[in-house]
Amino acid sequence: MNDNSEMIAAISVAVSGSEREHRVLLQSIVDTARVIFGAKASSIFLVNEEHGDLVFEAVSGEGEKVLVGRRFPATRGIAGWALNARDALIVDDLSTSTVFARDIAESTSYVPGSLMAVPLIHDDEALGVLEVLDPHPQARAGIDELALLTLFASQAAVALRIVQRNRYARRVLDGTGAEFGDLISIVSALAGGDAGRRQAGLRLIGSLHDLLIDNQA
Protein backbone atom coordinates (compact mmCIF):
# COMPACT_ATOMS: atom_id res chain seq x y z
CA MET A 1 0.00 0.00 0.00
CA ASN A 2 1.53 3.36 -1.03
CA ASP A 3 1.56 6.52 1.11
CA ASN A 4 -1.47 7.95 -0.71
CA SER A 5 -3.54 4.79 -0.15
CA GLU A 6 -2.61 4.73 3.53
CA MET A 7 -3.59 8.38 3.92
CA ILE A 8 -6.96 7.84 2.22
CA ALA A 9 -7.59 4.72 4.31
CA ALA A 10 -6.82 6.59 7.53
CA ILE A 11 -9.11 9.49 6.62
CA SER A 12 -11.86 7.05 5.61
CA VAL A 13 -11.73 5.36 9.01
CA ALA A 14 -11.89 8.75 10.76
CA VAL A 15 -14.84 9.89 8.64
CA SER A 16 -16.77 6.65 9.17
CA GLY A 17 -16.15 6.65 12.91
CA SER A 18 -17.21 10.27 13.27
CA GLU A 19 -20.47 9.68 11.40
CA ARG A 20 -21.31 6.66 13.55
CA GLU A 21 -20.80 8.72 16.70
CA HIS A 22 -23.07 11.50 15.49
CA ARG A 23 -25.73 9.05 14.34
CA VAL A 24 -25.74 7.77 17.93
CA LEU A 25 -26.24 11.37 19.06
CA LEU A 26 -29.16 11.83 16.63
CA GLN A 27 -30.75 8.64 17.96
CA SER A 28 -30.33 9.80 21.56
CA ILE A 29 -32.04 13.11 20.67
CA VAL A 30 -35.15 11.45 19.24
CA ASP A 31 -35.22 8.92 22.09
CA THR A 32 -35.05 11.69 24.70
CA ALA A 33 -37.62 13.89 22.92
CA ARG A 34 -40.06 10.97 22.73
CA VAL A 35 -39.68 10.21 26.45
CA ILE A 36 -39.91 13.82 27.66
CA PHE A 37 -43.03 14.55 25.62
CA GLY A 38 -44.53 11.12 26.29
CA ALA A 39 -44.85 10.75 22.51
CA LYS A 40 -45.61 7.74 20.34
CA ALA A 41 -42.68 8.55 18.08
CA SER A 42 -40.02 11.11 17.23
CA SER A 43 -38.04 11.53 14.01
CA ILE A 44 -35.17 13.52 12.54
CA PHE A 45 -35.04 14.21 8.80
CA LEU A 46 -32.07 15.43 6.75
CA VAL A 47 -32.28 17.23 3.41
CA ASN A 48 -30.41 15.07 0.92
CA GLU A 49 -27.93 17.21 -1.03
CA GLU A 50 -28.23 15.12 -4.20
CA HIS A 51 -31.99 14.89 -4.76
CA GLY A 52 -33.33 17.49 -2.30
CA ASP A 53 -35.77 15.14 -0.54
CA LEU A 54 -36.17 14.75 3.21
CA VAL A 55 -34.74 11.47 4.47
CA PHE A 56 -35.41 9.75 7.80
CA GLU A 57 -32.08 9.81 9.66
CA ALA A 58 -33.19 8.73 13.15
CA VAL A 59 -36.51 7.37 14.44
CA SER A 60 -37.66 6.49 17.94
CA GLY A 61 -40.89 4.63 18.66
CA GLU A 62 -43.37 3.83 15.91
CA GLY A 63 -41.56 2.91 12.69
CA GLU A 64 -38.02 2.95 14.11
CA LYS A 65 -37.18 -0.46 12.60
CA VAL A 66 -38.21 0.36 9.02
CA LEU A 67 -38.21 4.12 8.37
CA VAL A 68 -34.52 5.10 8.52
CA GLY A 69 -33.40 5.82 4.96
CA ARG A 70 -36.89 6.38 3.55
CA ARG A 71 -37.46 9.69 1.79
CA PHE A 72 -40.25 12.01 0.64
CA PRO A 73 -40.45 15.40 -1.11
CA ALA A 74 -39.20 18.32 0.98
CA THR A 75 -42.20 20.36 -0.15
CA ARG A 76 -44.80 18.01 1.39
CA GLY A 77 -46.37 17.67 4.80
CA ILE A 78 -45.72 19.27 8.17
CA ALA A 79 -42.00 18.54 7.91
CA GLY A 80 -41.81 20.20 4.49
CA TRP A 81 -43.69 23.23 5.79
CA ALA A 82 -41.40 23.62 8.84
CA LEU A 83 -38.31 23.26 6.64
CA ASN A 84 -39.33 25.84 4.04
CA ALA A 85 -40.97 28.30 6.47
CA ARG A 86 -38.04 27.89 8.88
CA ASP A 87 -40.51 27.94 11.71
CA ALA A 88 -41.85 25.52 14.31
CA LEU A 89 -45.38 24.17 13.97
CA ILE A 90 -47.55 22.49 16.61
CA VAL A 91 -50.81 20.89 15.45
CA ASP A 92 -53.07 19.37 18.11
CA ASP A 93 -55.58 17.93 15.63
CA LEU A 94 -54.14 16.79 12.32
CA SER A 95 -57.59 15.89 10.98
CA THR A 96 -58.20 19.62 10.49
CA SER A 97 -54.75 20.47 9.10
CA THR A 98 -54.47 21.52 5.47
CA VAL A 99 -50.68 21.04 5.58
CA PHE A 100 -50.56 17.47 6.89
CA ALA A 101 -49.77 14.92 4.16
CA ARG A 102 -51.91 11.97 5.24
CA ASP A 103 -50.82 9.84 2.29
CA ILE A 104 -47.19 10.06 3.38
CA ALA A 105 -48.14 9.16 6.96
CA GLU A 106 -50.19 6.19 5.76
CA SER A 107 -47.22 4.95 3.73
CA THR A 108 -45.24 4.69 7.00
CA SER A 109 -48.02 2.56 8.57
CA TYR A 110 -48.50 5.08 11.38
CA VAL A 111 -50.88 8.05 11.19
CA PRO A 112 -50.53 10.42 14.17
CA GLY A 113 -53.33 12.53 15.57
CA SER A 114 -51.12 15.42 16.68
CA LEU A 115 -47.62 16.55 15.82
CA MET A 116 -44.88 19.03 16.67
CA ALA A 117 -42.17 19.98 14.15
CA VAL A 118 -39.18 22.32 14.22
CA PRO A 119 -36.61 23.06 11.50
CA LEU A 120 -32.97 22.19 12.13
CA ILE A 121 -30.92 25.26 11.17
CA HIS A 122 -27.14 25.58 11.29
CA ASP A 123 -25.22 28.62 10.02
CA ASP A 124 -28.48 29.94 8.52
CA GLU A 125 -28.92 26.75 6.46
CA ALA A 126 -32.04 24.59 6.91
CA LEU A 127 -30.61 21.07 7.20
CA GLY A 128 -33.68 19.10 8.20
CA VAL A 129 -36.58 18.76 10.62
CA LEU A 130 -37.26 17.29 14.07
CA GLU A 131 -40.77 15.90 14.63
CA VAL A 132 -42.52 14.66 17.77
CA LEU A 133 -45.64 12.59 17.04
CA ASP A 134 -48.63 12.24 19.37
CA PRO A 135 -47.09 13.87 22.46
CA HIS A 136 -49.02 13.03 25.64
CA PRO A 137 -51.10 15.99 26.95
CA GLN A 138 -49.97 15.44 30.56
CA ALA A 139 -46.31 15.34 29.55
CA ARG A 140 -46.75 18.65 27.72
CA ALA A 141 -48.37 20.41 30.67
CA GLY A 142 -46.19 23.00 32.37
CA ILE A 143 -43.32 22.97 29.87
CA ASP A 144 -42.42 25.55 27.26
CA GLU A 145 -42.83 23.33 24.20
CA LEU A 146 -41.16 25.65 21.70
CA ALA A 147 -38.20 26.32 23.98
CA LEU A 148 -37.69 22.60 24.54
CA LEU A 149 -38.07 21.78 20.84
CA THR A 150 -35.58 24.50 19.98
CA LEU A 151 -33.08 23.04 22.46
CA PHE A 152 -33.37 19.61 20.86
CA ALA A 153 -33.19 21.18 17.39
CA SER A 154 -29.95 23.04 18.11
CA GLN A 155 -28.23 19.81 19.16
CA ALA A 156 -29.64 17.87 16.22
CA ALA A 157 -28.61 20.55 13.72
CA VAL A 158 -24.96 20.38 14.78
CA ALA A 159 -24.95 16.58 14.51
CA LEU A 160 -26.71 16.67 11.13
CA ARG A 161 -24.18 19.16 9.77
CA ILE A 162 -21.32 16.88 10.74
CA VAL A 163 -23.04 13.86 9.19
CA GLN A 164 -23.62 15.91 6.03
CA ARG A 165 -19.97 16.97 5.83
CA ASN A 166 -18.75 13.44 6.52
CA ARG A 167 -20.82 12.10 3.65
CA TYR A 168 -19.44 14.78 1.36
CA ALA A 169 -15.91 13.88 2.45
CA ARG A 170 -16.70 10.23 1.76
CA ARG A 171 -17.81 11.05 -1.79
CA VAL A 172 -14.59 12.99 -2.35
CA LEU A 173 -12.49 10.12 -1.00
CA ASP A 174 -14.35 7.69 -3.23
CA GLY A 175 -13.75 9.92 -6.24
CA THR A 176 -17.47 10.64 -6.73
CA GLY A 177 -17.18 14.32 -5.78
CA ALA A 178 -17.11 15.52 -9.39
CA GLU A 179 -15.71 19.00 -8.72
CA PHE A 180 -12.73 17.44 -6.92
CA GLY A 181 -12.08 14.66 -9.39
CA ASP A 182 -9.16 16.40 -11.10
CA LEU A 183 -7.63 17.41 -7.79
CA ILE A 184 -7.80 13.82 -6.52
CA SER A 185 -6.08 12.63 -9.71
CA ILE A 186 -3.31 15.20 -9.26
CA VAL A 187 -2.73 14.25 -5.61
CA SER A 188 -2.67 10.56 -6.50
CA ALA A 189 -0.16 11.18 -9.32
CA LEU A 190 2.09 13.20 -7.01
CA ALA A 191 1.96 10.56 -4.29
CA GLY A 192 3.04 7.90 -6.78
CA GLY A 193 5.98 9.89 -8.16
CA ASP A 194 9.58 10.14 -7.03
CA ALA A 195 10.73 12.53 -4.30
CA GLY A 196 11.74 15.29 -6.72
CA ARG A 197 8.39 15.19 -8.50
CA ARG A 198 6.48 15.29 -5.21
CA GLN A 199 8.47 18.29 -3.99
CA ALA A 200 7.87 20.16 -7.26
CA GLY A 201 4.17 19.38 -7.08
CA LEU A 202 3.93 20.52 -3.48
CA ARG A 203 5.65 23.80 -4.36
CA LEU A 204 3.13 24.33 -7.17
CA ILE A 205 0.20 23.61 -4.86
CA GLY A 206 1.69 25.99 -2.29
CA SER A 207 1.95 28.74 -4.90
CA LEU A 208 -1.68 28.20 -5.94
CA HIS A 209 -2.75 28.33 -2.28
CA ASP A 210 -0.92 31.63 -1.76
CA LEU A 211 -2.46 33.05 -4.93
CA LEU A 212 -5.98 32.12 -3.86
CA ILE A 213 -5.49 33.50 -0.34
CA ASP A 214 -4.13 36.78 -1.74
CA ASN A 215 -7.14 37.12 -4.04
CA GLN A 216 -9.54 36.62 -1.13
CA ALA A 217 -7.79 39.21 1.05
PDB file of C-alpha atoms in Angstrom:
ATOM      1  CA  MET A   1       0.000   0.000   0.000  1.00  0.00           C
ATOM      2  CA  ASN A   2       1.528   3.364  -1.032  1.00  0.00           C
ATOM      3  CA  ASP A   3       1.558   6.524   1.115  1.00  0.00           C
ATOM      4  CA  ASN A   4      -1.470   7.948  -0.707  1.00  0.00           C
ATOM      5  CA  SER A   5      -3.544   4.790  -0.148  1.00  0.00           C
ATOM      6  CA  GLU A   6      -2.610   4.728   3.526  1.00  0.00           C
ATOM      7  CA  MET A   7      -3.591   8.382   3.922  1.00  0.00           C
ATOM      8  CA  ILE A   8      -6.959   7.840   2.222  1.00  0.00           C
ATOM      9  CA  ALA A   9      -7.586   4.717   4.310  1.00  0.00           C
ATOM     10  CA  ALA A  10      -6.818   6.594   7.532  1.00  0.00           C
ATOM     11  CA  ILE A  11      -9.107   9.491   6.615  1.00  0.00           C
ATOM     12  CA  SER A  12     -11.862   7.047   5.606  1.00  0.00           C
ATOM     13  CA  VAL A  13     -11.730   5.361   9.009  1.00  0.00           C
ATOM     14  CA  ALA A  14     -11.893   8.748  10.764  1.00  0.00           C
ATOM     15  CA  VAL A  15     -14.844   9.890   8.640  1.00  0.00           C
ATOM     16  CA  SER A  16     -16.772   6.655   9.172  1.00  0.00           C
ATOM     17  CA  GLY A  17     -16.150   6.653  12.909  1.00  0.00           C
ATOM     18  CA  SER A  18     -17.215  10.267  13.273  1.00  0.00           C
ATOM     19  CA  GLU A  19     -20.470   9.681  11.396  1.00  0.00           C
ATOM     20  CA  ARG A  20     -21.313   6.657  13.548  1.00  0.00           C
ATOM     21  CA  GLU A  21     -20.799   8.718  16.698  1.00  0.00           C
ATOM     22  CA  HIS A  22     -23.071  11.496  15.487  1.00  0.00           C
ATOM     23  CA  ARG A  23     -25.735   9.048  14.338  1.00  0.00           C
ATOM     24  CA  VAL A  24     -25.741   7.766  17.929  1.00  0.00           C
ATOM     25  CA  LEU A  25     -26.240  11.373  19.056  1.00  0.00           C
ATOM     26  CA  LEU A  26     -29.157  11.826  16.626  1.00  0.00           C
ATOM     27  CA  GLN A  27     -30.747   8.638  17.964  1.00  0.00           C
ATOM     28  CA  SER A  28     -30.334   9.803  21.556  1.00  0.00           C
ATOM     29  CA  ILE A  29     -32.035  13.112  20.672  1.00  0.00           C
ATOM     30  CA  VAL A  30     -35.154  11.451  19.236  1.00  0.00           C
ATOM     31  CA  ASP A  31     -35.225   8.915  22.088  1.00  0.00           C
ATOM     32  CA  THR A  32     -35.050  11.691  24.697  1.00  0.00           C
ATOM     33  CA  ALA A  33     -37.619  13.886  22.922  1.00  0.00           C
ATOM     34  CA  ARG A  34     -40.056  10.970  22.734  1.00  0.00           C
ATOM     35  CA  VAL A  35     -39.675  10.211  26.450  1.00  0.00           C
ATOM     36  CA  ILE A  36     -39.908  13.816  27.660  1.00  0.00           C
ATOM     37  CA  PHE A  37     -43.033  14.554  25.618  1.00  0.00           C
ATOM     38  CA  GLY A  38     -44.529  11.116  26.293  1.00  0.00           C
ATOM     39  CA  ALA A  39     -44.847  10.751  22.512  1.00  0.00           C
ATOM     40  CA  LYS A  40     -45.606   7.739  20.344  1.00  0.00           C
ATOM     41  CA  ALA A  41     -42.678   8.553  18.077  1.00  0.00           C
ATOM     42  CA  SER A  42     -40.016  11.114  17.233  1.00  0.00           C
ATOM     43  CA  SER A  43     -38.039  11.533  14.009  1.00  0.00           C
ATOM     44  CA  ILE A  44     -35.169  13.517  12.537  1.00  0.00           C
ATOM     45  CA  PHE A  45     -35.038  14.207   8.797  1.00  0.00           C
ATOM     46  CA  LEU A  46     -32.071  15.429   6.754  1.00  0.00           C
ATOM     47  CA  VAL A  47     -32.279  17.228   3.410  1.00  0.00           C
ATOM     48  CA  ASN A  48     -30.406  15.071   0.920  1.00  0.00           C
ATOM     49  CA  GLU A  49     -27.926  17.214  -1.026  1.00  0.00           C
ATOM     50  CA  GLU A  50     -28.228  15.123  -4.198  1.00  0.00           C
ATOM     51  CA  HIS A  51     -31.992  14.891  -4.760  1.00  0.00           C
ATOM     52  CA  GLY A  52     -33.333  17.486  -2.298  1.00  0.00           C
ATOM     53  CA  ASP A  53     -35.774  15.137  -0.544  1.00  0.00           C
ATOM     54  CA  LEU A  54     -36.170  14.753   3.210  1.00  0.00           C
ATOM     55  CA  VAL A  55     -34.737  11.473   4.472  1.00  0.00           C
ATOM     56  CA  PHE A  56     -35.411   9.748   7.800  1.00  0.00           C
ATOM     57  CA  GLU A  57     -32.081   9.806   9.661  1.00  0.00           C
ATOM     58  CA  ALA A  58     -33.192   8.731  13.150  1.00  0.00           C
ATOM     59  CA  VAL A  59     -36.508   7.367  14.436  1.00  0.00           C
ATOM     60  CA  SER A  60     -37.661   6.493  17.938  1.00  0.00           C
ATOM     61  CA  GLY A  61     -40.891   4.632  18.662  1.00  0.00           C
ATOM     62  CA  GLU A  62     -43.368   3.832  15.907  1.00  0.00           C
ATOM     63  CA  GLY A  63     -41.556   2.906  12.691  1.00  0.00           C
ATOM     64  CA  GLU A  64     -38.017   2.946  14.106  1.00  0.00           C
ATOM     65  CA  LYS A  65     -37.184  -0.459  12.597  1.00  0.00           C
ATOM     66  CA  VAL A  66     -38.207   0.362   9.024  1.00  0.00           C
ATOM     67  CA  LEU A  67     -38.211   4.116   8.366  1.00  0.00           C
ATOM     68  CA  VAL A  68     -34.522   5.096   8.516  1.00  0.00           C
ATOM     69  CA  GLY A  69     -33.402   5.818   4.960  1.00  0.00           C
ATOM     70  CA  ARG A  70     -36.890   6.381   3.546  1.00  0.00           C
ATOM     71  CA  ARG A  71     -37.461   9.691   1.789  1.00  0.00           C
ATOM     72  CA  PHE A  72     -40.250  12.007   0.644  1.00  0.00           C
ATOM     73  CA  PRO A  73     -40.454  15.405  -1.112  1.00  0.00           C
ATOM     74  CA  ALA A  74     -39.198  18.322   0.980  1.00  0.00           C
ATOM     75  CA  THR A  75     -42.204  20.363  -0.146  1.00  0.00           C
ATOM     76  CA  ARG A  76     -44.795  18.011   1.388  1.00  0.00           C
ATOM     77  CA  GLY A  77     -46.372  17.667   4.804  1.00  0.00           C
ATOM     78  CA  ILE A  78     -45.723  19.269   8.170  1.00  0.00           C
ATOM     79  CA  ALA A  79     -41.995  18.544   7.910  1.00  0.00           C
ATOM     80  CA  GLY A  80     -41.813  20.205   4.494  1.00  0.00           C
ATOM     81  CA  TRP A  81     -43.692  23.230   5.795  1.00  0.00           C
ATOM     82  CA  ALA A  82     -41.403  23.621   8.838  1.00  0.00           C
ATOM     83  CA  LEU A  83     -38.315  23.264   6.643  1.00  0.00           C
ATOM     84  CA  ASN A  84     -39.333  25.839   4.045  1.00  0.00           C
ATOM     85  CA  ALA A  85     -40.967  28.295   6.472  1.00  0.00           C
ATOM     86  CA  ARG A  86     -38.038  27.894   8.879  1.00  0.00           C
ATOM     87  CA  ASP A  87     -40.513  27.942  11.709  1.00  0.00           C
ATOM     88  CA  ALA A  88     -41.853  25.522  14.312  1.00  0.00           C
ATOM     89  CA  LEU A  89     -45.382  24.168  13.972  1.00  0.00           C
ATOM     90  CA  ILE A  90     -47.553  22.493  16.614  1.00  0.00           C
ATOM     91  CA  VAL A  91     -50.813  20.891  15.446  1.00  0.00           C
ATOM     92  CA  ASP A  92     -53.070  19.372  18.106  1.00  0.00           C
ATOM     93  CA  ASP A  93     -55.585  17.932  15.630  1.00  0.00           C
ATOM     94  CA  LEU A  94     -54.143  16.787  12.324  1.00  0.00           C
ATOM     95  CA  SER A  95     -57.590  15.894  10.984  1.00  0.00           C
ATOM     96  CA  THR A  96     -58.204  19.621  10.493  1.00  0.00           C
ATOM     97  CA  SER A  97     -54.748  20.471   9.104  1.00  0.00           C
ATOM     98  CA  THR A  98     -54.466  21.518   5.465  1.00  0.00           C
ATOM     99  CA  VAL A  99     -50.676  21.036   5.579  1.00  0.00           C
ATOM    100  CA  PHE A 100     -50.556  17.467   6.893  1.00  0.00           C
ATOM    101  CA  ALA A 101     -49.775  14.917   4.156  1.00  0.00           C
ATOM    102  CA  ARG A 102     -51.912  11.973   5.237  1.00  0.00           C
ATOM    103  CA  ASP A 103     -50.823   9.842   2.290  1.00  0.00           C
ATOM    104  CA  ILE A 104     -47.193  10.064   3.380  1.00  0.00           C
ATOM    105  CA  ALA A 105     -48.138   9.155   6.962  1.00  0.00           C
ATOM    106  CA  GLU A 106     -50.195   6.187   5.755  1.00  0.00           C
ATOM    107  CA  SER A 107     -47.217   4.950   3.734  1.00  0.00           C
ATOM    108  CA  THR A 108     -45.244   4.689   6.997  1.00  0.00           C
ATOM    109  CA  SER A 109     -48.023   2.555   8.571  1.00  0.00           C
ATOM    110  CA  TYR A 110     -48.503   5.084  11.378  1.00  0.00           C
ATOM    111  CA  VAL A 111     -50.884   8.048  11.191  1.00  0.00           C
ATOM    112  CA  PRO A 112     -50.532  10.423  14.171  1.00  0.00           C
ATOM    113  CA  GLY A 113     -53.330  12.533  15.566  1.00  0.00           C
ATOM    114  CA  SER A 114     -51.116  15.420  16.682  1.00  0.00           C
ATOM    115  CA  LEU A 115     -47.623  16.550  15.819  1.00  0.00           C
ATOM    116  CA  MET A 116     -44.877  19.035  16.669  1.00  0.00           C
ATOM    117  CA  ALA A 117     -42.173  19.978  14.145  1.00  0.00           C
ATOM    118  CA  VAL A 118     -39.181  22.320  14.224  1.00  0.00           C
ATOM    119  CA  PRO A 119     -36.607  23.055  11.497  1.00  0.00           C
ATOM    120  CA  LEU A 120     -32.967  22.192  12.132  1.00  0.00           C
ATOM    121  CA  ILE A 121     -30.920  25.264  11.171  1.00  0.00           C
ATOM    122  CA  HIS A 122     -27.143  25.581  11.288  1.00  0.00           C
ATOM    123  CA  ASP A 123     -25.224  28.622  10.024  1.00  0.00           C
ATOM    124  CA  ASP A 124     -28.476  29.939   8.521  1.00  0.00           C
ATOM    125  CA  GLU A 125     -28.918  26.749   6.463  1.00  0.00           C
ATOM    126  CA  ALA A 126     -32.040  24.592   6.914  1.00  0.00           C
ATOM    127  CA  LEU A 127     -30.607  21.070   7.200  1.00  0.00           C
ATOM    128  CA  GLY A 128     -33.677  19.098   8.204  1.00  0.00           C
ATOM    129  CA  VAL A 129     -36.576  18.757  10.622  1.00  0.00           C
ATOM    130  CA  LEU A 130     -37.264  17.292  14.066  1.00  0.00           C
ATOM    131  CA  GLU A 131     -40.767  15.903  14.627  1.00  0.00           C
ATOM    132  CA  VAL A 132     -42.524  14.663  17.769  1.00  0.00           C
ATOM    133  CA  LEU A 133     -45.645  12.593  17.041  1.00  0.00           C
ATOM    134  CA  ASP A 134     -48.633  12.238  19.372  1.00  0.00           C
ATOM    135  CA  PRO A 135     -47.093  13.867  22.462  1.00  0.00           C
ATOM    136  CA  HIS A 136     -49.017  13.033  25.645  1.00  0.00           C
ATOM    137  CA  PRO A 137     -51.104  15.987  26.951  1.00  0.00           C
ATOM    138  CA  GLN A 138     -49.973  15.438  30.562  1.00  0.00           C
ATOM    139  CA  ALA A 139     -46.309  15.343  29.547  1.00  0.00           C
ATOM    140  CA  ARG A 140     -46.745  18.650  27.715  1.00  0.00           C
ATOM    141  CA  ALA A 141     -48.366  20.414  30.670  1.00  0.00           C
ATOM    142  CA  GLY A 142     -46.187  22.997  32.371  1.00  0.00           C
ATOM    143  CA  ILE A 143     -43.320  22.972  29.871  1.00  0.00           C
ATOM    144  CA  ASP A 144     -42.422  25.547  27.256  1.00  0.00           C
ATOM    145  CA  GLU A 145     -42.830  23.330  24.201  1.00  0.00           C
ATOM    146  CA  LEU A 146     -41.165  25.649  21.702  1.00  0.00           C
ATOM    147  CA  ALA A 147     -38.197  26.319  23.982  1.00  0.00           C
ATOM    148  CA  LEU A 148     -37.688  22.596  24.539  1.00  0.00           C
ATOM    149  CA  LEU A 149     -38.068  21.779  20.839  1.00  0.00           C
ATOM    150  CA  THR A 150     -35.576  24.504  19.985  1.00  0.00           C
ATOM    151  CA  LEU A 151     -33.077  23.041  22.455  1.00  0.00           C
ATOM    152  CA  PHE A 152     -33.368  19.613  20.859  1.00  0.00           C
ATOM    153  CA  ALA A 153     -33.186  21.177  17.392  1.00  0.00           C
ATOM    154  CA  SER A 154     -29.951  23.045  18.110  1.00  0.00           C
ATOM    155  CA  GLN A 155     -28.233  19.815  19.156  1.00  0.00           C
ATOM    156  CA  ALA A 156     -29.635  17.868  16.222  1.00  0.00           C
ATOM    157  CA  ALA A 157     -28.610  20.548  13.716  1.00  0.00           C
ATOM    158  CA  VAL A 158     -24.957  20.379  14.780  1.00  0.00           C
ATOM    159  CA  ALA A 159     -24.949  16.576  14.510  1.00  0.00           C
ATOM    160  CA  LEU A 160     -26.708  16.675  11.129  1.00  0.00           C
ATOM    161  CA  ARG A 161     -24.183  19.156   9.773  1.00  0.00           C
ATOM    162  CA  ILE A 162     -21.317  16.882  10.744  1.00  0.00           C
ATOM    163  CA  VAL A 163     -23.041  13.860   9.190  1.00  0.00           C
ATOM    164  CA  GLN A 164     -23.619  15.905   6.029  1.00  0.00           C
ATOM    165  CA  ARG A 165     -19.966  16.971   5.829  1.00  0.00           C
ATOM    166  CA  ASN A 166     -18.746  13.442   6.520  1.00  0.00           C
ATOM    167  CA  ARG A 167     -20.817  12.102   3.646  1.00  0.00           C
ATOM    168  CA  TYR A 168     -19.437  14.785   1.364  1.00  0.00           C
ATOM    169  CA  ALA A 169     -15.911  13.875   2.455  1.00  0.00           C
ATOM    170  CA  ARG A 170     -16.703  10.231   1.762  1.00  0.00           C
ATOM    171  CA  ARG A 171     -17.810  11.055  -1.788  1.00  0.00           C
ATOM    172  CA  VAL A 172     -14.592  12.995  -2.352  1.00  0.00           C
ATOM    173  CA  LEU A 173     -12.486  10.124  -1.004  1.00  0.00           C
ATOM    174  CA  ASP A 174     -14.355   7.686  -3.229  1.00  0.00           C
ATOM    175  CA  GLY A 175     -13.752   9.919  -6.243  1.00  0.00           C
ATOM    176  CA  THR A 176     -17.465  10.644  -6.733  1.00  0.00           C
ATOM    177  CA  GLY A 177     -17.178  14.315  -5.778  1.00  0.00           C
ATOM    178  CA  ALA A 178     -17.110  15.524  -9.389  1.00  0.00           C
ATOM    179  CA  GLU A 179     -15.713  18.999  -8.721  1.00  0.00           C
ATOM    180  CA  PHE A 180     -12.728  17.443  -6.918  1.00  0.00           C
ATOM    181  CA  GLY A 181     -12.083  14.657  -9.389  1.00  0.00           C
ATOM    182  CA  ASP A 182      -9.158  16.395 -11.102  1.00  0.00           C
ATOM    183  CA  LEU A 183      -7.635  17.408  -7.785  1.00  0.00           C
ATOM    184  CA  ILE A 184      -7.798  13.824  -6.522  1.00  0.00           C
ATOM    185  CA  SER A 185      -6.079  12.635  -9.709  1.00  0.00           C
ATOM    186  CA  ILE A 186      -3.310  15.199  -9.260  1.00  0.00           C
ATOM    187  CA  VAL A 187      -2.732  14.254  -5.609  1.00  0.00           C
ATOM    188  CA  SER A 188      -2.672  10.561  -6.502  1.00  0.00           C
ATOM    189  CA  ALA A 189      -0.164  11.176  -9.321  1.00  0.00           C
ATOM    190  CA  LEU A 190       2.086  13.201  -7.012  1.00  0.00           C
ATOM    191  CA  ALA A 191       1.959  10.558  -4.291  1.00  0.00           C
ATOM    192  CA  GLY A 192       3.037   7.899  -6.781  1.00  0.00           C
ATOM    193  CA  GLY A 193       5.984   9.886  -8.159  1.00  0.00           C
ATOM    194  CA  ASP A 194       9.579  10.140  -7.034  1.00  0.00           C
ATOM    195  CA  ALA A 195      10.734  12.526  -4.304  1.00  0.00           C
ATOM    196  CA  GLY A 196      11.735  15.295  -6.720  1.00  0.00           C
ATOM    197  CA  ARG A 197       8.392  15.190  -8.501  1.00  0.00           C
ATOM    198  CA  ARG A 198       6.483  15.289  -5.206  1.00  0.00           C
ATOM    199  CA  GLN A 199       8.467  18.287  -3.992  1.00  0.00           C
ATOM    200  CA  ALA A 200       7.874  20.156  -7.260  1.00  0.00           C
ATOM    201  CA  GLY A 201       4.169  19.375  -7.084  1.00  0.00           C
ATOM    202  CA  LEU A 202       3.926  20.517  -3.481  1.00  0.00           C
ATOM    203  CA  ARG A 203       5.648  23.798  -4.357  1.00  0.00           C
ATOM    204  CA  LEU A 204       3.132  24.334  -7.175  1.00  0.00           C
ATOM    205  CA  ILE A 205       0.198  23.611  -4.864  1.00  0.00           C
ATOM    206  CA  GLY A 206       1.692  25.989  -2.288  1.00  0.00           C
ATOM    207  CA  SER A 207       1.945  28.741  -4.900  1.00  0.00           C
ATOM    208  CA  LEU A 208      -1.681  28.201  -5.944  1.00  0.00           C
ATOM    209  CA  HIS A 209      -2.747  28.327  -2.279  1.00  0.00           C
ATOM    210  CA  ASP A 210      -0.923  31.633  -1.762  1.00  0.00           C
ATOM    211  CA  LEU A 211      -2.464  33.049  -4.933  1.00  0.00           C
ATOM    212  CA  LEU A 212      -5.984  32.122  -3.857  1.00  0.00           C
ATOM    213  CA  ILE A 213      -5.494  33.498  -0.341  1.00  0.00           C
ATOM    214  CA  ASP A 214      -4.125  36.783  -1.742  1.00  0.00           C
ATOM    215  CA  ASN A 215      -7.141  37.122  -4.039  1.00  0.00           C
ATOM    216  CA  GLN A 216      -9.541  36.618  -1.126  1.00  0.00           C
ATOM    217  CA  ALA A 217      -7.787  39.210   1.049  1.00  0.00           C
TER     218      ALA A 217
END
